């Protein structure tokens, strides 16, 4: 079976720091997603990619960059971490855009 | 744009009682509705999905029926178990934006013995 691996599992950063989160999947899925999870706000889409080197902005893309250099990997960069920010970033993938995505376990971000 | 509403942030009940978690949605396009379940410190997992009006879909003891007339996709279970305690998300694929799922704010279900 396949797996979605997110690294690191925990990330502590400083205000203003640039932080990169990584996601790898071995399902050979075409589409990959980055969601942000905040308590009481559900999952909000940051970026998604329907194929290698493709990038599409979600509703929450401001303050983030993404990169899909290989089909199996999708990186997310927080361009300038905000003080006291705490959230979980979830990576997901799906075979195509019309199938329900599978999720990784998340990266938990805390900014001091 | 698309939206999903889950009115209850927290539902608490005793083991053995029935479960009903509400989900309503708004979209101007054809719809796929999903329920995801997320246990503590785990990844969200797909529980149910449907695009067929008035057809009941079931999985792992849970069921839901998509009602397009009322824009609803409520999640139900006849008898709650302690292991059902988790965060439940309703999500919509409205097909307006290719590839995008819109999630509700989530409902935390806490089942007590």
XYZ file of N, CA and C in Angstrom:
675
model
N 0.829 -1.213 0.000
C 0.000 0.000 0.000
C 0.855 1.251 0.000
N 0.228 2.344 -0.390
C 0.957 3.597 -0.464
C 0.916 4.370 0.833
N 1.675 5.448 0.834
C 1.732 6.276 2.032
C 2.044 7.715 1.637
N 1.535 8.625 2.429
C 1.887 10.036 2.291
C 2.731 10.404 3.499
N 3.925 10.865 3.255
C 4.854 11.197 4.335
C 5.088 12.693 4.379
N 4.819 13.273 5.521
C 5.052 14.708 5.696
C 6.217 14.905 6.664
N 7.125 15.788 6.290
C 8.259 16.114 7.160
C 8.436 17.623 7.244
N 8.823 18.134 8.433
C 8.877 17.387 9.692
C 7.483 17.201 10.279
N 7.371 16.402 11.322
C 6.072 16.255 12.005
C 5.791 17.469 12.881
N 6.831 18.030 13.469
C 6.706 19.219 14.307
C 7.715 20.254 13.819
N 7.300 21.507 13.774
C 8.170 22.570 13.292
C 7.973 23.785 14.182
N 9.053 24.227 14.787
C 9.021 25.435 15.603
C 9.861 26.479 14.904
N 9.267 27.649 14.687
C 9.975 28.697 13.989
C 9.941 30.006 14.743
N 10.699 30.946 14.235
C 10.745 32.286 14.797
C 9.950 33.232 13.901
N 9.440 34.291 14.498
C 8.707 35.286 13.718
C 9.553 35.799 12.556
N 8.955 35.866 11.376
C 9.654 36.376 10.194
C 10.467 35.338 9.449
N 10.600 34.159 10.027
C 11.418 33.113 9.416
C 10.699 32.486 8.215
N 11.499 32.044 7.263
C 10.974 31.301 6.108
C 11.053 29.823 6.461
N 9.945 29.117 6.324
C 9.882 27.715 6.760
C 9.354 26.856 5.630
N 9.962 25.688 5.454
C 9.554 24.789 4.368
C 9.061 23.466 4.907
N 7.900 23.053 4.403
C 7.289 21.783 4.762
C 7.318 20.891 3.523
N 7.590 19.604 3.750
C 7.709 18.688 2.605
C 6.680 17.560 2.670
N 6.308 17.088 1.508
C 5.334 16.016 1.394
C 5.742 15.075 0.263
N 5.739 13.784 0.583
C 6.061 12.766 -0.422
C 4.938 11.738 -0.464
N 4.547 11.313 -1.689
C 3.551 10.240 -1.809
C 4.051 9.205 -2.809
N 3.768 7.937 -2.502
C 4.200 6.857 -3.404
C 3.003 6.129 -4.011
N 1.881 6.849 -4.115
C 0.709 6.288 -4.786
C 0.759 6.490 -6.301
N 1.709 7.314 -6.747
C 1.762 7.722 -8.154
C 0.535 8.582 -8.523
N 0.043 9.335 -7.542
C -1.100 10.203 -7.788
C -0.677 11.455 -8.555
N -1.601 11.930 -9.421
C -1.318 13.131 -10.189
C -1.516 14.408 -9.372
N -2.584 14.443 -8.577
C -2.970 15.683 -7.908
C -2.527 15.678 -6.459
N -1.956 16.796 -6.037
C -1.540 16.954 -4.641
C -2.031 18.279 -4.095
N -2.241 18.313 -2.772
C -2.859 19.464 -2.115
C -2.107 19.813 -0.833
N -2.171 21.100 -0.471
C -1.800 21.552 0.868
C -3.007 22.252 1.487
N -3.396 21.759 2.678
C -4.472 22.360 3.444
C -3.918 22.837 4.781
N -4.539 23.882 5.299
C -4.225 24.343 6.655
C -5.419 24.017 7.544
N -5.134 23.446 8.716
C -6.183 23.078 9.652
C -6.068 23.941 10.900
N -7.098 24.715 11.185
C -7.191 25.505 12.407
C -8.451 25.083 13.146
N -8.333 25.030 14.438
C -9.468 24.591 15.257
C -10.684 25.470 14.997
N -11.808 24.836 14.690
C -13.043 25.574 14.469
C -13.185 26.210 13.096
N -12.168 26.037 12.255
C -12.234 26.654 10.923
C -12.175 25.625 9.809
N -12.100 24.392 10.129
C -12.056 23.374 9.090
C -10.723 23.324 8.377
N -10.743 22.761 7.193
C -9.540 22.648 6.374
C -9.649 23.659 5.235
N -8.622 24.487 5.100
C -8.653 25.512 4.055
C -7.507 25.273 3.079
N -7.852 25.336 1.797
C -6.895 24.994 0.753
C -5.906 26.126 0.537
N -4.626 25.769 0.534
C -3.571 26.761 0.327
C -3.116 26.723 -1.130
N -2.660 25.564 -1.561
C -2.229 25.357 -2.940
C -2.603 23.934 -3.356
N -2.773 23.737 -4.660
C -2.833 22.380 -5.160
C -2.142 22.315 -6.519
N -1.890 21.080 -6.955
C -1.133 20.861 -8.186
C -1.718 19.647 -8.888
N -2.085 19.798 -10.150
C -2.726 18.686 -10.844
C -1.728 17.826 -11.614
N -0.495 18.282 -11.698
C 0.552 17.472 -12.309
C 1.900 18.100 -11.973
N 2.958 17.382 -12.291
C 4.308 17.898 -12.049
C 4.474 19.292 -12.666
N 5.064 20.189 -11.882
C 5.341 21.578 -12.293
C 4.097 22.453 -12.425
N 2.928 21.938 -12.092
C 1.719 22.753 -12.088
C 1.452 23.281 -10.677
N 0.976 24.523 -10.574
C 0.599 25.084 -9.282
C -0.697 25.867 -9.438
N -1.629 25.660 -8.506
C -2.892 26.377 -8.504
C -3.108 26.941 -7.106
N -3.502 28.209 -7.025
C -3.722 28.829 -5.715
C -5.089 28.453 -5.161
N -5.097 28.219 -3.853
C -6.346 28.038 -3.142
C -6.770 29.347 -2.499
N -7.757 29.264 -1.614
C -8.283 30.466 -0.975
C -7.303 31.122 -0.013
N -6.310 30.333 0.467
C -5.436 30.808 1.537
C -3.986 30.944 1.086
N -3.755 31.218 -0.179
C -2.389 31.151 -0.712
C -1.493 32.316 -0.291
N -2.075 33.426 0.122
C -1.247 34.585 0.483
C -0.364 34.260 1.678
N 0.926 34.523 1.539
C 1.871 34.223 2.601
C 2.547 32.878 2.435
N 2.224 32.181 1.334
C 2.782 30.850 1.087
C 3.278 30.744 -0.351
N 4.281 29.906 -0.548
C 4.722 29.488 -1.870
C 4.691 27.971 -1.906
N 4.606 27.411 -3.098
C 4.610 25.958 -3.229
C 5.476 25.558 -4.414
N 5.878 24.285 -4.403
C 6.729 23.777 -5.477
C 6.420 22.314 -5.731
N 6.207 21.961 -7.012
C 5.960 20.560 -7.391
C 6.969 20.200 -8.487
N 8.166 19.890 -8.063
C 9.237 19.603 -9.027
C 9.222 18.165 -9.493
N 8.620 17.286 -8.688
C 8.493 15.881 -9.065
C 7.050 15.462 -8.840
N 6.621 14.448 -9.531
C 5.246 13.974 -9.362
C 5.001 13.516 -7.931
N 6.015 12.953 -7.291
C 5.827 12.359 -5.977
C 5.970 13.345 -4.824
N 6.405 14.568 -5.089
C 6.645 15.471 -3.962
C 6.050 16.851 -4.194
N 5.645 17.456 -3.073
C 4.980 18.759 -3.109
C 5.416 19.506 -1.859
N 6.094 20.628 -2.031
C 6.612 21.384 -0.887
C 5.810 22.655 -0.690
N 5.745 23.069 0.554
C 5.058 24.315 0.905
C 6.009 25.173 1.713
N 6.104 26.453 1.366
C 6.955 27.379 2.107
C 6.113 28.473 2.734
N 6.285 28.647 4.037
C 5.712 29.791 4.734
C 6.717 30.924 4.545
N 6.336 31.963 3.844
C 7.337 32.960 3.432
C 7.812 33.826 4.595
N 6.939 34.062 5.587
C 7.319 34.848 6.757
C 6.408 34.446 7.912
N 6.942 33.642 8.802
C 6.118 33.102 9.882
C 5.593 34.217 10.789
N 4.337 34.074 11.169
C 3.686 35.076 12.014
C 3.797 34.681 13.490
N 4.105 35.637 14.329
C 4.266 35.381 15.768
C 3.009 34.755 16.346
N 3.203 33.748 17.212
C 2.125 33.035 17.904
C 1.247 32.213 16.968
N 1.664 32.063 15.734
C 0.901 31.239 14.799
C 1.005 29.775 15.203
N -0.144 29.100 15.235
C -0.154 27.664 15.502
C -1.167 27.033 14.572
N -0.751 26.045 13.826
C -1.664 25.373 12.897
C -1.084 24.025 12.514
N -1.947 23.216 11.927
C -1.521 21.943 11.345
C -1.648 22.058 9.832
N -0.609 21.676 9.134
C -0.613 21.700 7.674
C -0.724 20.268 7.167
N -1.764 20.042 6.375
C -2.040 18.697 5.874
C -1.781 18.622 4.381
N -1.029 17.627 3.994
C -0.793 17.341 2.580
C -1.749 16.220 2.172
N -2.211 16.252 0.943
C -3.105 15.214 0.444
C -2.801 14.941 -1.011
N -3.238 13.776 -1.486
C -3.069 13.456 -2.903
C -4.264 12.657 -3.398
N -4.499 12.712 -4.696
C -5.569 11.931 -5.307
C -5.162 11.561 -6.733
N -5.735 10.468 -7.262
C -5.368 10.039 -8.616
C -5.720 11.089 -9.676
N -6.815 11.794 -9.453
C -7.254 12.832 -10.366
C -8.032 13.861 -9.590
N -8.503 14.863 -10.275
C -9.173 15.969 -9.572
C -10.597 15.621 -9.161
N -11.132 14.505 -9.626
C -12.505 14.183 -9.260
C -12.604 13.045 -8.243
N -11.474 12.687 -7.633
C -11.508 11.670 -6.583
C -11.193 12.286 -5.239
N -11.728 11.693 -4.183
C -11.481 12.200 -2.836
C -10.010 12.025 -2.478
N -9.383 13.059 -1.951
C -7.964 12.950 -1.615
C -7.707 12.112 -0.368
N -6.500 11.520 -0.336
C -5.981 10.847 0.852
C -5.042 11.813 1.546
N -5.062 11.815 2.884
C -4.297 12.796 3.638
C -3.098 12.184 4.348
N -2.060 12.997 4.521
C -0.967 12.670 5.412
C -1.339 13.057 6.837
N -0.416 12.766 7.775
C -0.713 13.000 9.187
C -0.453 14.430 9.633
N 0.169 15.215 8.805
C 0.291 16.627 9.113
C 1.624 17.055 9.677
N 1.894 18.342 9.515
C 3.027 19.012 10.169
C 2.436 20.045 11.104
N 2.846 19.989 12.375
C 2.335 20.925 13.373
C 3.315 22.062 13.535
N 2.850 23.267 13.233
C 3.698 24.449 13.255
C 3.405 25.309 14.474
N 4.459 25.727 15.150
C 4.348 26.716 16.228
C 5.381 27.799 15.961
N 4.953 29.041 16.092
C 5.867 30.168 15.869
C 6.007 30.942 17.175
N 7.266 31.122 17.587
C 7.520 31.777 18.870
C 7.647 33.286 18.725
N -19.462 31.617 -4.095
C -18.684 30.390 -4.129
C -19.333 29.288 -3.316
N -18.697 28.128 -3.327
C -19.206 26.987 -2.561
C -19.030 27.193 -1.069
N -19.936 26.614 -0.288
C -19.784 26.641 1.172
C -20.415 25.404 1.793
N -19.887 25.018 2.945
C -20.383 23.882 3.710
C -20.585 24.338 5.147
N -21.729 24.002 5.710
C -22.037 24.406 7.083
C -22.239 23.186 7.969
N -21.468 23.125 9.019
C -21.664 22.125 10.060
C -22.010 22.913 11.321
N -23.229 22.819 11.753
C -23.713 23.720 12.800
C -23.177 23.390 14.190
N -22.890 22.115 14.438
C -22.421 21.752 15.785
C -20.898 21.681 15.819
N -20.311 22.428 16.736
C -18.871 22.320 16.913
C -18.510 21.111 17.751
N -19.373 20.794 18.703
C -19.140 19.667 19.616
C -20.460 18.945 19.863
N -20.411 17.623 19.712
C -21.552 16.782 20.050
C -21.083 15.765 21.083
N -21.755 15.718 22.215
C -21.406 14.741 23.247
C -22.601 13.837 23.480
N -22.343 12.535 23.577
C -23.426 11.629 23.881
C -22.896 10.354 24.518
N -23.832 9.596 25.046
C -23.506 8.359 25.746
C -23.474 7.197 24.760
N -22.553 6.310 24.999
C -22.426 5.103 24.182
C -23.782 4.411 24.024
N -24.065 3.998 22.779
C -25.315 3.293 22.513
C -26.421 4.170 21.972
N -26.275 5.484 22.137
C -27.275 6.394 21.604
C -27.007 6.674 20.124
N -28.055 7.103 19.387
C -27.849 7.378 17.960
C -27.070 8.675 17.744
N -26.366 8.687 16.608
C -25.545 9.832 16.225
C -26.163 10.497 15.009
N -26.218 11.818 15.048
C -26.560 12.559 13.837
C -25.734 13.842 13.813
N -24.919 13.978 12.795
C -24.102 15.181 12.595
C -24.606 15.883 11.339
N -24.886 17.169 11.491
C -25.518 17.903 10.401
C -24.521 18.474 9.407
N -24.930 18.461 8.144
C -24.134 19.063 7.078
C -25.078 19.616 6.017
N -24.979 20.899 5.760
C -25.688 21.511 4.638
C -24.678 22.244 3.780
N -25.045 22.464 2.533
C -24.070 23.040 1.615
C -24.751 24.002 0.651
N -23.907 24.816 0.023
C -24.382 25.703 -1.040
C -23.431 25.603 -2.207
N -23.964 25.377 -3.375
C -23.171 25.378 -4.595
C -24.104 25.581 -5.774
N -23.600 26.175 -6.812
C -24.402 26.381 -8.008
C -24.156 25.281 -9.035
N -23.317 24.276 -8.647
C -22.892 23.293 -9.637
C -23.225 21.880 -9.184
N -22.938 20.909 -10.046
C -23.122 19.500 -9.658
C -22.257 19.185 -8.461
N -22.695 18.218 -7.694
C -22.059 18.043 -6.395
C -21.591 16.628 -6.132
N -20.464 16.556 -5.421
C -20.003 15.367 -4.746
C -19.900 15.765 -3.277
N -20.458 14.988 -2.380
C -20.332 15.251 -0.947
C -19.547 14.128 -0.275
N -18.764 14.509 0.719
C -17.913 13.569 1.429
C -18.033 13.792 2.935
N -17.810 12.723 3.672
C -17.552 12.807 5.109
C -16.169 12.212 5.368
N -15.362 13.000 6.084
C -14.059 12.527 6.546
C -14.086 12.427 8.070
N -13.329 11.467 8.621
C -13.186 11.325 10.064
C -11.706 11.430 10.422
N -11.430 12.170 11.494
C -10.041 12.351 11.928
C -9.943 12.034 13.415
N -9.280 10.939 13.729
C -9.002 10.621 15.129
C -7.776 11.393 15.584
N -7.646 11.530 16.889
C -6.609 12.373 17.472
C -5.222 12.000 16.955
N -4.503 13.006 16.481
C -3.136 12.844 15.969
C -3.028 11.911 14.760
N -4.131 11.740 14.050
C -4.101 10.930 12.836
C -4.514 11.768 11.627
N -4.335 11.194 10.450
C -4.749 11.866 9.222
C -6.261 11.760 9.054
N -6.894 12.752 8.454
C -8.307 12.593 8.080
C -8.460 11.437 7.105
N -9.504 10.650 7.297
C -9.742 9.502 6.422
C -11.138 9.602 5.844
N -11.288 9.225 4.580
C -12.581 9.251 3.927
C -13.509 8.227 4.562
N -14.705 8.663 4.925
C -15.683 7.783 5.557
C -16.805 7.432 4.576
N -17.352 8.455 3.920
C -18.470 8.255 2.992
C -18.359 9.257 1.847
N -18.944 8.886 0.715
C -19.035 9.845 -0.389
C -20.301 9.568 -1.186
N -20.828 10.615 -1.820
C -22.029 10.437 -2.625
C -22.193 11.579 -3.602
N -22.764 11.238 -4.747
C -23.179 12.257 -5.705
C -24.593 11.987 -6.200
N -25.208 10.923 -5.681
C -26.517 10.503 -6.167
C -27.621 10.980 -5.233
N -28.552 11.704 -5.764
C -29.646 12.266 -4.980
C -30.511 11.156 -4.386
N -30.818 11.305 -3.103
C -31.752 10.417 -2.383
C -31.298 8.966 -2.272
N -30.025 8.717 -2.442
C -29.498 7.362 -2.284
C -28.667 7.275 -1.008
N -28.992 6.302 -0.153
C -28.259 6.109 1.098
C -26.918 5.432 0.811
N -25.873 5.962 1.415
C -24.557 5.361 1.302
C -24.071 4.996 2.705
N -23.438 3.829 2.848
C -23.068 3.323 4.169
C -21.630 2.854 4.194
N -21.012 2.991 5.373
C -19.645 2.474 5.555
C -19.333 2.465 7.048
N -18.830 1.356 7.526
C -18.380 1.207 8.913
C -19.480 1.583 9.913
N -20.721 1.265 9.585
C -21.823 1.528 10.501
C -22.432 2.914 10.377
N -21.759 3.792 9.665
C -22.286 5.138 9.421
C -23.042 5.167 8.094
N -24.009 6.064 8.006
C -24.713 6.236 6.740
C -25.098 7.691 6.553
N -25.304 8.033 5.280
C -25.731 9.392 4.935
C -26.481 9.318 3.617
N -27.407 10.252 3.442
C -28.176 10.339 2.203
C -28.078 11.768 1.689
N -27.674 11.900 0.448
C -27.594 13.218 -0.172
C -28.997 13.652 -0.595
N -29.436 14.776 -0.082
C -30.735 15.335 -0.460
C -30.498 16.676 -1.139
N -30.552 16.698 -2.437
C -30.273 17.926 -3.177
C -31.381 18.956 -2.983
N -32.592 18.503 -2.704
C -33.703 19.448 -2.528
C -33.500 20.323 -1.295
N -32.853 19.762 -0.285
C -32.586 20.514 0.943
C -31.098 20.809 1.113
N -30.290 20.438 0.126
C -28.831 20.678 0.185
C -28.240 20.135 1.483
N -28.543 18.878 1.777
C -28.068 18.299 3.039
C -27.413 16.946 2.817
N -26.521 16.604 3.744
C -25.808 15.316 3.703
C -25.436 14.979 5.142
N -26.449 14.712 5.960
C -26.242 14.468 7.387
C -25.665 13.078 7.628
N -24.772 12.983 8.586
C -24.134 11.712 8.926
C -24.860 11.087 10.113
N -25.165 9.795 10.006
C -25.917 9.129 11.060
C -25.322 7.765 11.386
N -25.575 7.365 12.627
C -25.215 6.020 13.067
C -26.241 5.614 14.114
N -26.648 4.385 14.108
C -27.748 3.989 14.992
C -27.313 3.883 16.445
N -26.044 3.533 16.679
C -25.599 3.317 18.052
C -24.125 3.724 18.183
N -23.870 4.766 18.945
C -22.502 5.290 19.065
C -21.622 4.362 19.893
N -20.348 4.301 19.486
C -19.338 3.551 20.229
C -18.255 4.507 20.711
N -17.576 4.105 21.779
C -16.502 4.950 22.312
C -15.474 5.280 21.230
N -15.211 4.325 20.363
C -14.199 4.511 19.307
C -14.649 5.476 18.216
N -15.899 5.906 18.243
C -16.377 6.892 17.268
C -15.957 8.309 17.633
N -15.435 8.489 18.832
C -14.988 9.817 19.256
C -13.894 10.302 18.311
N -14.163 11.417 17.654
C -13.245 11.922 16.623
C -13.791 13.244 16.094
N -13.029 13.824 15.170
C -13.452 15.042 14.471
C -13.991 14.632 13.103
N -15.171 15.132 12.761
C -15.821 14.748 11.514
C -15.972 15.992 10.622
N -15.522 15.847 9.378
C -15.626 16.939 8.416
C -16.542 16.543 7.267
N -17.432 17.449 6.924
C -18.207 17.328 5.709
C -17.514 18.161 4.634
N -17.457 17.645 3.417
C -16.755 18.363 2.358
C -17.546 18.266 1.059
N -17.368 19.285 0.227
C -18.108 19.408 -1.021
C -17.149 19.566 -2.187
N -17.386 18.808 -3.233
C -16.706 19.091 -4.494
C -17.786 19.629 -5.413
N -17.769 20.944 -5.645
C -18.822 21.564 -6.426
C -18.529 21.641 -7.902
N -17.345 21.202 -8.303
C -16.904 21.167 -9.702
C -16.750 22.535 -10.347
N -16.920 23.589 -9.581
C -16.691 24.903 -10.159
C -15.200 25.127 -10.389
N -14.424 24.784 -9.364
C -12.979 24.903 -9.460
C -12.422 23.495 -9.481
N -11.806 23.141 -10.582
C -11.321 21.773 -10.743
C -10.364 21.408 -9.622
N -10.602 20.306 -8.964
C -9.695 19.786 -7.946
C -9.942 20.291 -6.550
N -10.820 21.246 -6.363
C -10.933 21.857 -5.038
C -12.080 21.272 -4.231
N -11.766 20.870 -2.989
C -12.770 20.469 -2.017
C -12.982 21.618 -1.040
N -14.242 21.883 -0.719
C -14.565 22.881 0.308
C -15.021 22.132 1.554
N -14.348 22.398 2.681
C -14.649 21.702 3.925
C -15.510 22.556 4.842
N -16.337 21.882 5.647
C -16.998 22.542 6.751
C -16.028 22.747 7.895
N -16.509 23.397 8.947
C -15.639 23.728 10.076
C -15.375 22.543 10.996
N -16.086 21.440 10.787
C -15.848 20.239 11.564
C -16.742 20.129 12.791
N -17.072 18.896 13.139
C -17.835 18.597 14.355
C -17.062 17.569 15.163
N -16.773 17.927 16.399
C -16.090 16.972 17.280
C -17.157 16.139 17.982
N -17.067 14.828 17.816
C -17.978 13.891 18.483
C -17.244 13.274 19.655
N -17.824 13.396 20.845
C -17.253 12.810 22.053
C -18.273 11.834 22.622
N -17.912 10.556 22.665
C -18.808 9.515 23.172
C -18.307 9.069 24.535
N -19.224 9.048 25.517
C -18.878 8.653 26.889
C -19.521 7.319 27.237
N -18.866 6.607 28.123
C -19.410 5.317 28.592
C -20.595 5.545 29.524
